[in-house]
PDB file of C-alpha atoms in Angstrom:
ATOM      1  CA  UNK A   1      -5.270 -13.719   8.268  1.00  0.00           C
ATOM      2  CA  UNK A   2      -1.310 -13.410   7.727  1.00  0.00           C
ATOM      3  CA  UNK A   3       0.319 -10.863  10.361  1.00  0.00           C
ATOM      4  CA  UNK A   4       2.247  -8.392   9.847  1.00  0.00           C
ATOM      5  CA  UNK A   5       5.531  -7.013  12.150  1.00  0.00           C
ATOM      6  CA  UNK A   6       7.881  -4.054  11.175  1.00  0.00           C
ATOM      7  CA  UNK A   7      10.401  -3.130  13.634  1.00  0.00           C
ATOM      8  CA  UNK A   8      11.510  -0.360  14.934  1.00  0.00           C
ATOM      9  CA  UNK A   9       8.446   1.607  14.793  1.00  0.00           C
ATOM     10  CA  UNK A  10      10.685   5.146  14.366  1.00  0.00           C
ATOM     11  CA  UNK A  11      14.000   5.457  13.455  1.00  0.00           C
ATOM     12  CA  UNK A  12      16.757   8.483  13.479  1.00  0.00           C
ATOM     13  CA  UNK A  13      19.309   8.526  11.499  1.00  0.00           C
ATOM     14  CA  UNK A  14      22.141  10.986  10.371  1.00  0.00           C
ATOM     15  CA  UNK A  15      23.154  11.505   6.474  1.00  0.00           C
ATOM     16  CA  UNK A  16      25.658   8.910   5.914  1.00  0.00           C
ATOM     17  CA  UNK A  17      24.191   6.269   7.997  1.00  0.00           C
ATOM     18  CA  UNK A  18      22.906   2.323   7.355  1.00  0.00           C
ATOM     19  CA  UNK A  19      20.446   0.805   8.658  1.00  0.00           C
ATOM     20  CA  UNK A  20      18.332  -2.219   8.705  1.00  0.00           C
ATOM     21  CA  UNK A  21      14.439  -2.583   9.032  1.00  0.00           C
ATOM     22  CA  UNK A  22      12.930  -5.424   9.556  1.00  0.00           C
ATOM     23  CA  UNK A  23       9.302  -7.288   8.819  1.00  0.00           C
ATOM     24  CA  UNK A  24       7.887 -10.392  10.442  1.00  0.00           C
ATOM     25  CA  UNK A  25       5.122 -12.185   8.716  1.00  0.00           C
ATOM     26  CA  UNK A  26       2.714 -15.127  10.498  1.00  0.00           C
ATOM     27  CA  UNK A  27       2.613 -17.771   7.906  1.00  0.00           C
ATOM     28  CA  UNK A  28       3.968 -18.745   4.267  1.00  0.00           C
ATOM     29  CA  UNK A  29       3.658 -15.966   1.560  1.00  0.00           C
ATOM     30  CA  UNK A  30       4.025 -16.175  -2.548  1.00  0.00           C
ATOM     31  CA  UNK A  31       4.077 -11.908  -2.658  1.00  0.00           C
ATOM     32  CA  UNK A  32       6.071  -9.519  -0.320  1.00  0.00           C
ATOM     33  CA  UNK A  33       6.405  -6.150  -1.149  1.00  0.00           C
ATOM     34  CA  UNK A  34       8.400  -3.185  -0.206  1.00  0.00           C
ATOM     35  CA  UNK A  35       7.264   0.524  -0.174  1.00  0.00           C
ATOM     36  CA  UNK A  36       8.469   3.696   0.694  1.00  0.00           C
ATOM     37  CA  UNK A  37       5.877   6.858   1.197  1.00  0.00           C
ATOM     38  CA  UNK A  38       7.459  10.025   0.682  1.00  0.00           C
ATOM     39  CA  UNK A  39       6.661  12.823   3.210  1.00  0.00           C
ATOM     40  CA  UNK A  40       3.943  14.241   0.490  1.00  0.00           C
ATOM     41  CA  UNK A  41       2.089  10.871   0.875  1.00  0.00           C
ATOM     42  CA  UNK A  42       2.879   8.616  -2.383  1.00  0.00           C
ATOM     43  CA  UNK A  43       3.620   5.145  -2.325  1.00  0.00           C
ATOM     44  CA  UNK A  44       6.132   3.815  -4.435  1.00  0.00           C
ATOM     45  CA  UNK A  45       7.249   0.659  -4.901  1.00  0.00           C
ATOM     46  CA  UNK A  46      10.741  -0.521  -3.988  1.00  0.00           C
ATOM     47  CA  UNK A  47      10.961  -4.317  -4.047  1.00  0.00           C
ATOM     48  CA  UNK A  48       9.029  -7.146  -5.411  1.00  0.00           C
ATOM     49  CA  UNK A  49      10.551  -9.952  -3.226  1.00  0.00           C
ATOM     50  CA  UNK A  50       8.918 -12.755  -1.745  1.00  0.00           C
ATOM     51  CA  UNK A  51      12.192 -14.935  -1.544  1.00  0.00           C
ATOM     52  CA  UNK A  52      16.053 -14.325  -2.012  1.00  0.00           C
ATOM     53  CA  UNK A  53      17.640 -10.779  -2.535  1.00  0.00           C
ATOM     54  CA  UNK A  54      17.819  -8.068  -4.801  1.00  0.00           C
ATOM     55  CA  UNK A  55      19.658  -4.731  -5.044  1.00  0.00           C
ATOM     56  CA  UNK A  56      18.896  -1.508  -6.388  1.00  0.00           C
ATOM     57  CA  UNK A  57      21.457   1.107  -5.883  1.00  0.00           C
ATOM     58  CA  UNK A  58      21.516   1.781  -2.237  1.00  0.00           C
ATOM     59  CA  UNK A  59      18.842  -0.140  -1.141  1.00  0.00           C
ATOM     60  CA  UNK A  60      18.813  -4.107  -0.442  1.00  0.00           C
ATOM     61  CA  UNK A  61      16.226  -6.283   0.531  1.00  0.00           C
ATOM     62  CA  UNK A  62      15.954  -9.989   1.682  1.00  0.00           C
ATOM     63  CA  UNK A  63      13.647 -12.296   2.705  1.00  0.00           C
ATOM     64  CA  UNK A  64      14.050 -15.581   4.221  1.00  0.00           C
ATOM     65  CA  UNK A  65      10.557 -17.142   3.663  1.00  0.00           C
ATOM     66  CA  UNK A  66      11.289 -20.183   5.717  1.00  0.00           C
ATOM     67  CA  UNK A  67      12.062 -18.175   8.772  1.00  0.00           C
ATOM     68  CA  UNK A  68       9.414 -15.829   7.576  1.00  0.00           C
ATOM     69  CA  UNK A  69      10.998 -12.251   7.442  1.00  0.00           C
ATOM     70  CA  UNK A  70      12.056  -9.598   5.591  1.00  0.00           C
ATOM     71  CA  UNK A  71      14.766  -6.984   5.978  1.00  0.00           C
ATOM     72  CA  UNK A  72      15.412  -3.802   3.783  1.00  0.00           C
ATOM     73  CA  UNK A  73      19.060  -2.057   3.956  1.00  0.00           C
ATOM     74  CA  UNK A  74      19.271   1.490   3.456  1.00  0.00           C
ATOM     75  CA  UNK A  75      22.966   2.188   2.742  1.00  0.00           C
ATOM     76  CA  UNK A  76      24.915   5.543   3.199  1.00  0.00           C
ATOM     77  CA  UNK A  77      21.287   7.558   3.722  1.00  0.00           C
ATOM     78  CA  UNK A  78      20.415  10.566   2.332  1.00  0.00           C
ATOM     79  CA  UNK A  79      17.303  13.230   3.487  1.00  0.00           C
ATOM     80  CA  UNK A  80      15.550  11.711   0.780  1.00  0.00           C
ATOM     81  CA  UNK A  81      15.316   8.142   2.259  1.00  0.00           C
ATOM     82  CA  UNK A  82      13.056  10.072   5.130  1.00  0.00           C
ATOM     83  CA  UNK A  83       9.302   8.684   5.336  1.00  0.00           C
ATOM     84  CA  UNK A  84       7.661   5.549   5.851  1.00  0.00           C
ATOM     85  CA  UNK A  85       8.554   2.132   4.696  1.00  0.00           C
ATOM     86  CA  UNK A  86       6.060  -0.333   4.498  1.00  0.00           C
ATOM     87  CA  UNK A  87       5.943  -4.341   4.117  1.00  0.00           C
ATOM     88  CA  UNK A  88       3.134  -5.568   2.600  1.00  0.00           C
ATOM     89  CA  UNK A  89       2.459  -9.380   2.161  1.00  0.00           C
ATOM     90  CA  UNK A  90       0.083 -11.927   0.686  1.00  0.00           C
ATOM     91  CA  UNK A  91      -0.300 -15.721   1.516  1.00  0.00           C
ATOM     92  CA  UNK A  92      -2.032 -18.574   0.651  1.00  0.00           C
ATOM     93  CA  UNK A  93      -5.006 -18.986  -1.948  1.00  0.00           C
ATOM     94  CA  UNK A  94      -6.092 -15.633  -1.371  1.00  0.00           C
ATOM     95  CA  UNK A  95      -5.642 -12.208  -3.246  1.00  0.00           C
ATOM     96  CA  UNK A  96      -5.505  -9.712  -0.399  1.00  0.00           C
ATOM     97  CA  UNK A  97      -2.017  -7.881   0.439  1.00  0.00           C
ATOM     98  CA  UNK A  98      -1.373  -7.385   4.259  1.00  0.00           C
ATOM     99  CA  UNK A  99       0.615  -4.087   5.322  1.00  0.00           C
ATOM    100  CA  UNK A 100       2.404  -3.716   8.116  1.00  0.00           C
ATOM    101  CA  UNK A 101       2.022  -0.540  10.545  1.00  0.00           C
ATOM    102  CA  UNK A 102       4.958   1.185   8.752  1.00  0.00           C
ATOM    103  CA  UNK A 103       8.607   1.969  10.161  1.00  0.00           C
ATOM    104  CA  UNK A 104       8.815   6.446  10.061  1.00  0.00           C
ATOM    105  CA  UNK A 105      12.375   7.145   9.008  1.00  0.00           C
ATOM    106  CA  UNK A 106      13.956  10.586   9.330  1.00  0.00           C
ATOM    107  CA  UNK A 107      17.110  11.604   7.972  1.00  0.00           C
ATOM    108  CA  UNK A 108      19.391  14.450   9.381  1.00  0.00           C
ATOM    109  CA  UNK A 109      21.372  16.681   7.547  1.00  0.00           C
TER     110      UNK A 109
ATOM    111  CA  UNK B   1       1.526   5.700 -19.536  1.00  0.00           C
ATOM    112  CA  UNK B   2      -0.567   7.942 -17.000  1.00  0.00           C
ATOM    113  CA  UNK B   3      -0.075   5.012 -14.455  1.00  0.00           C
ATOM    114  CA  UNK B   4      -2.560   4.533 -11.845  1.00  0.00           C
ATOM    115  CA  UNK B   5      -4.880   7.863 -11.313  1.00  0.00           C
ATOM    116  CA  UNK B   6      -7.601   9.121  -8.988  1.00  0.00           C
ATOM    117  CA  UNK B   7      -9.884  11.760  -8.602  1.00  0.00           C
ATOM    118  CA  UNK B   8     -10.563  13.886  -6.483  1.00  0.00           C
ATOM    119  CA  UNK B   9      -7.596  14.612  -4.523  1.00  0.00           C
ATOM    120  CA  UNK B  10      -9.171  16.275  -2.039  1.00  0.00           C
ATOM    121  CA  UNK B  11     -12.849  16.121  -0.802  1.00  0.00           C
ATOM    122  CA  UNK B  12     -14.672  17.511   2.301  1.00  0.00           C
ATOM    123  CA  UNK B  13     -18.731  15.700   2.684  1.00  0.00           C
ATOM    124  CA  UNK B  14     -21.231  16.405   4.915  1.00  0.00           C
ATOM    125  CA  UNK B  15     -22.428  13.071   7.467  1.00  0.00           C
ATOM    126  CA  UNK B  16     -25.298  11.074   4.854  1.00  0.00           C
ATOM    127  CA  UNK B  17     -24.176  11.938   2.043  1.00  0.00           C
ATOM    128  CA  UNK B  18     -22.722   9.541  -0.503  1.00  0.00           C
ATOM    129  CA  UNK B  19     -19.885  10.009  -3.053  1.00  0.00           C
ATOM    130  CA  UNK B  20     -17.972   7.990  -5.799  1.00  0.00           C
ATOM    131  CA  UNK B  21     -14.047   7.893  -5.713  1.00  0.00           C
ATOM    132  CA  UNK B  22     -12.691   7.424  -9.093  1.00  0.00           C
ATOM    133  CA  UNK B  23      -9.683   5.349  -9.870  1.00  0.00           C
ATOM    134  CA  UNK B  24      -8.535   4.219 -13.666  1.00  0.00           C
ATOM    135  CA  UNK B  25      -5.241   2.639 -14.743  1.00  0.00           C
ATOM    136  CA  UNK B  26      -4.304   2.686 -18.588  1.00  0.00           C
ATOM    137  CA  UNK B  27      -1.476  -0.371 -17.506  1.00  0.00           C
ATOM    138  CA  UNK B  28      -4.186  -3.394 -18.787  1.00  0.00           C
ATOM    139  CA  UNK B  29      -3.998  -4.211 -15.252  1.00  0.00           C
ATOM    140  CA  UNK B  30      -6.239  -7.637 -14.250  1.00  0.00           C
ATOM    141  CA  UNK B  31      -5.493  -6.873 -10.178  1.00  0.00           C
ATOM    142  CA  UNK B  32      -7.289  -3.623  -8.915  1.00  0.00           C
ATOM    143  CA  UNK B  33      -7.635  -2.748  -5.101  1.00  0.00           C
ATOM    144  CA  UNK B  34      -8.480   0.064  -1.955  1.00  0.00           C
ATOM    145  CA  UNK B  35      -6.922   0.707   0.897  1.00  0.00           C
ATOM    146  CA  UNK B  36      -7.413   3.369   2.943  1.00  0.00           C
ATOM    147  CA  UNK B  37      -5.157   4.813   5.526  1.00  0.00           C
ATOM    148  CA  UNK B  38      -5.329   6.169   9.192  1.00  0.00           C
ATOM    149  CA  UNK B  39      -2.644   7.430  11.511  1.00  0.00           C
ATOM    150  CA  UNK B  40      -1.230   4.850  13.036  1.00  0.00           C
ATOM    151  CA  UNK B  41      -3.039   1.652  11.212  1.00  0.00           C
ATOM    152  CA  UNK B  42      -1.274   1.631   7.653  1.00  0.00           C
ATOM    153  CA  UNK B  43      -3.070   0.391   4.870  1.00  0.00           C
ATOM    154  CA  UNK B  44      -6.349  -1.610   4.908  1.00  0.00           C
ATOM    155  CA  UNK B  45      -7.623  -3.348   2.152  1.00  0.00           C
ATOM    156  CA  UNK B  46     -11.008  -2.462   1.785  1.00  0.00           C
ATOM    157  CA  UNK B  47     -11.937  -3.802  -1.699  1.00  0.00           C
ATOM    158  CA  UNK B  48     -10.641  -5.534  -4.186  1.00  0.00           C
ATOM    159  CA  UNK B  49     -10.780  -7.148  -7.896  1.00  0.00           C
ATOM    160  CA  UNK B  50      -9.069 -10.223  -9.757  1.00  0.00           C
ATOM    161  CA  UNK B  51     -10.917  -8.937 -13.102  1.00  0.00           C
ATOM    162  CA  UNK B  52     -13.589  -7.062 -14.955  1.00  0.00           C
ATOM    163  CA  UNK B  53     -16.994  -8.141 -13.661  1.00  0.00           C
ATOM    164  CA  UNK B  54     -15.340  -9.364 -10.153  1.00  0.00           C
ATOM    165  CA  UNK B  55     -15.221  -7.882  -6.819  1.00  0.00           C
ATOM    166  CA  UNK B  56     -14.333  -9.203  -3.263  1.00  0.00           C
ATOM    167  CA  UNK B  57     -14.236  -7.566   0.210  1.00  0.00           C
ATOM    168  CA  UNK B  58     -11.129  -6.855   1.620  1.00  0.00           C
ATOM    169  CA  UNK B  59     -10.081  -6.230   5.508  1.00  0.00           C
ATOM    170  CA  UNK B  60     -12.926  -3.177   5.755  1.00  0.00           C
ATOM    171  CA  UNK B  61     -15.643  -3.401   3.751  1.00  0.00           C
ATOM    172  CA  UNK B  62     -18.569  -2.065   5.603  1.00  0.00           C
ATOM    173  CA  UNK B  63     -19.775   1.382   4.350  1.00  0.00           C
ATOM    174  CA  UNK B  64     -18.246   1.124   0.560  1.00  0.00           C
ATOM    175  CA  UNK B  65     -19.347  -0.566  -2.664  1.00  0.00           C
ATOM    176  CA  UNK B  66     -17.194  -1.278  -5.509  1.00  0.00           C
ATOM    177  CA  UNK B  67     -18.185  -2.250  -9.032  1.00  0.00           C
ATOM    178  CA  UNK B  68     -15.601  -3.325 -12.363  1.00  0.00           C
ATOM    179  CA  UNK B  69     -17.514  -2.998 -15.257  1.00  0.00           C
ATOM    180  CA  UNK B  70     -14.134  -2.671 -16.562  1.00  0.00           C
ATOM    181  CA  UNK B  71     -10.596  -3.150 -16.432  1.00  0.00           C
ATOM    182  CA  UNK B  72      -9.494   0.186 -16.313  1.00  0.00           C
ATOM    183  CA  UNK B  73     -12.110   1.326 -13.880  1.00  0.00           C
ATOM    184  CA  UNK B  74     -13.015   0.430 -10.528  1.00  0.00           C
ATOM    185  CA  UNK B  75     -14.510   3.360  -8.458  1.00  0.00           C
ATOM    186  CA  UNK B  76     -15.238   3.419  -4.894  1.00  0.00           C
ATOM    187  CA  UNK B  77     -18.795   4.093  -3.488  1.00  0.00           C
ATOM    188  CA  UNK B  78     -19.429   5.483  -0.221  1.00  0.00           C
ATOM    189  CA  UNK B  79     -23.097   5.291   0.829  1.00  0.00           C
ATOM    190  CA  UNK B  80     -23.875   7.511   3.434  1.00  0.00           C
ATOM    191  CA  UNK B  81     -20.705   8.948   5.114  1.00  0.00           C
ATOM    192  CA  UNK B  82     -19.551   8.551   8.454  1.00  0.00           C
ATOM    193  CA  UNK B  83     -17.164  10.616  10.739  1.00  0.00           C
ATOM    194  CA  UNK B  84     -15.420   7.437  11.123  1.00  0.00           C
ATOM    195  CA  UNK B  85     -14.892   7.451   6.775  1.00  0.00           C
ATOM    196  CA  UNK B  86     -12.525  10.242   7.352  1.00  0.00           C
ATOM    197  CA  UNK B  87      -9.412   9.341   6.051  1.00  0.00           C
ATOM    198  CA  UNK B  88      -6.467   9.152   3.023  1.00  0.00           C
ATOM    199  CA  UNK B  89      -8.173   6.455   0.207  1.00  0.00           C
ATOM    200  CA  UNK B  90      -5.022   4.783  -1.893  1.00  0.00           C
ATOM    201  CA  UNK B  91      -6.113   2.948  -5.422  1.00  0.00           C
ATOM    202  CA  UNK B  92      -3.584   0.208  -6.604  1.00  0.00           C
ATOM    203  CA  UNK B  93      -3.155  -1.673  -9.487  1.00  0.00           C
ATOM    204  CA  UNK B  94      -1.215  -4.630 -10.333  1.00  0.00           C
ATOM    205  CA  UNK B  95      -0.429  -6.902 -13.837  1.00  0.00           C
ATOM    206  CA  UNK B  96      -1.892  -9.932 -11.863  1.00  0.00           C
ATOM    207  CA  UNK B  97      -2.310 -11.243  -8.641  1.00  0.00           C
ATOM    208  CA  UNK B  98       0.111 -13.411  -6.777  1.00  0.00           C
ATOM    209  CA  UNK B  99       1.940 -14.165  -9.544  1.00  0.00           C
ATOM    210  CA  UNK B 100       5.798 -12.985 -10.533  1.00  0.00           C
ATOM    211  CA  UNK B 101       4.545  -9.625 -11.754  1.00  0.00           C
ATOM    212  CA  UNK B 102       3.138  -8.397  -8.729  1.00  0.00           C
ATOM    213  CA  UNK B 103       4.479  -5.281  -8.349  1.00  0.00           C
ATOM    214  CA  UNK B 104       1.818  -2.952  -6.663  1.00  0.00           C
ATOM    215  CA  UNK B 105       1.530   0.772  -8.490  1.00  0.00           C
ATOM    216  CA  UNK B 106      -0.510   3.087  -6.106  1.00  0.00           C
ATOM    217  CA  UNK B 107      -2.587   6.112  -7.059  1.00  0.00           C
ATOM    218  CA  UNK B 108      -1.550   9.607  -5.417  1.00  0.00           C
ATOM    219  CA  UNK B 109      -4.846   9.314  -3.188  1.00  0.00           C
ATOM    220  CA  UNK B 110      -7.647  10.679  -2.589  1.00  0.00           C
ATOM    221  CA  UNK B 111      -7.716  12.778   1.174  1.00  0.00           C
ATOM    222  CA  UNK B 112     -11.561  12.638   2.496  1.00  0.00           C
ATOM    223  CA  UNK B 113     -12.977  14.472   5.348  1.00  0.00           C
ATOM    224  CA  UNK B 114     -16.659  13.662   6.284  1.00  0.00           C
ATOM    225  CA  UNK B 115     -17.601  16.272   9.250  1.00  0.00           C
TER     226      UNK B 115
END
């Protein structure tokens, strides 16, 4: 089955900051997906975006499915942004959605 | 819309014994799934369905049985509980699958300890 890479596995950052996560995938998808999970444990979705980029607010995400990865921006972050992002993915003819391990962001006051 | 719910929250079961985990989503949704998640692993897929009436195995199926009777429904069967079941069980829905409206909507979870 497809792969899944997030990078970095933890990541510090102080209010204000940007930053940049990134996800790898093995082969040729038709559905990535973004997700953040707050520190009380639910998941909520943040992109729909298995090609091209979109924008919402602060956040960014593109993915270049020919070089097969994804990348979320997190601009001027806030204590909020603090949990873990996931990438999820699904290729080929089947109908199962591949996470990655998860990226654990804290933000600093 | 109540979105994507599940019950219990919390749960504590004794090794043997079996339980259902109820999940239900009022969004018409044809694409319903399970994950569960350990420290350290993210999100497996244990089960999943394209529609009412069908069911596939995901990444870890061994232990749990799923049934859709339904498209709101699709509960979660554990047979005789394991140490190794312990963990946070996610139910997602979404409008279709692989298709432009693929967003995923997760439940709030369902936290199972089996001692």
């Amino acid at each position: 089955g497809i792969q899944v890479e997030q990078s970095p596995p933890d990541l510090i950052l102080q209010e204000g900051a940007n930053s940049t996560l990134r996800c790898n995938f093995s082969d040729s998808v038709n559905n990535l997906q973004w997700f953040h999970q707050n520190p009380w444990g639910q998941l909520i979705n943040l992109f729909y975006i298995p090609s091209g980029t979109k924008q919402n607010g602060r956040l960014s995400a593109t993915t270049v499915a020919t070089e097969r990865y994804s990348l979320l921006y997190i601009s001027s972050s806030q204590t909020t942004d603090s949990g873990v992002y996931f990438c999820a993915v699904m290729g080929g003819a089947n109908s199962k959605l591949t996470f990655g391990k998860g990226i654990t962001l804290s933000v600093r006051p | 819309n109540a979105g994507v719910t599940q019950t219990p929250k919390f749960q504590v079961l004794k090794t043997g014994q079996s339980m259902t985990l109820q999940c239900a989503q009022d969004m018409n949704h044809e694409y319903m799934s399970w994950y569960r998640q350990d420290p350290g692993m993210g999100l497996r897929l244990i089960h999943y369905s394209v529609g009412a009436g069908i069911t596939d195995q995901g990444e870890v199926p061994n232990g749990y049985n799923v049934s859709r009777s339904t498209t709101e429904d699709f509960p979660l069967r554990l047979l005789s509980a394991a140490p190794s079941q312990t963990s946070v069980y996610f139910c997602a829905s979404s409008l279709t699958s692989g298709g432009a409206l693929d967003t995923q909507y997760f439940g709030p979870g369902t936290r199972l300890t089996v001692l």
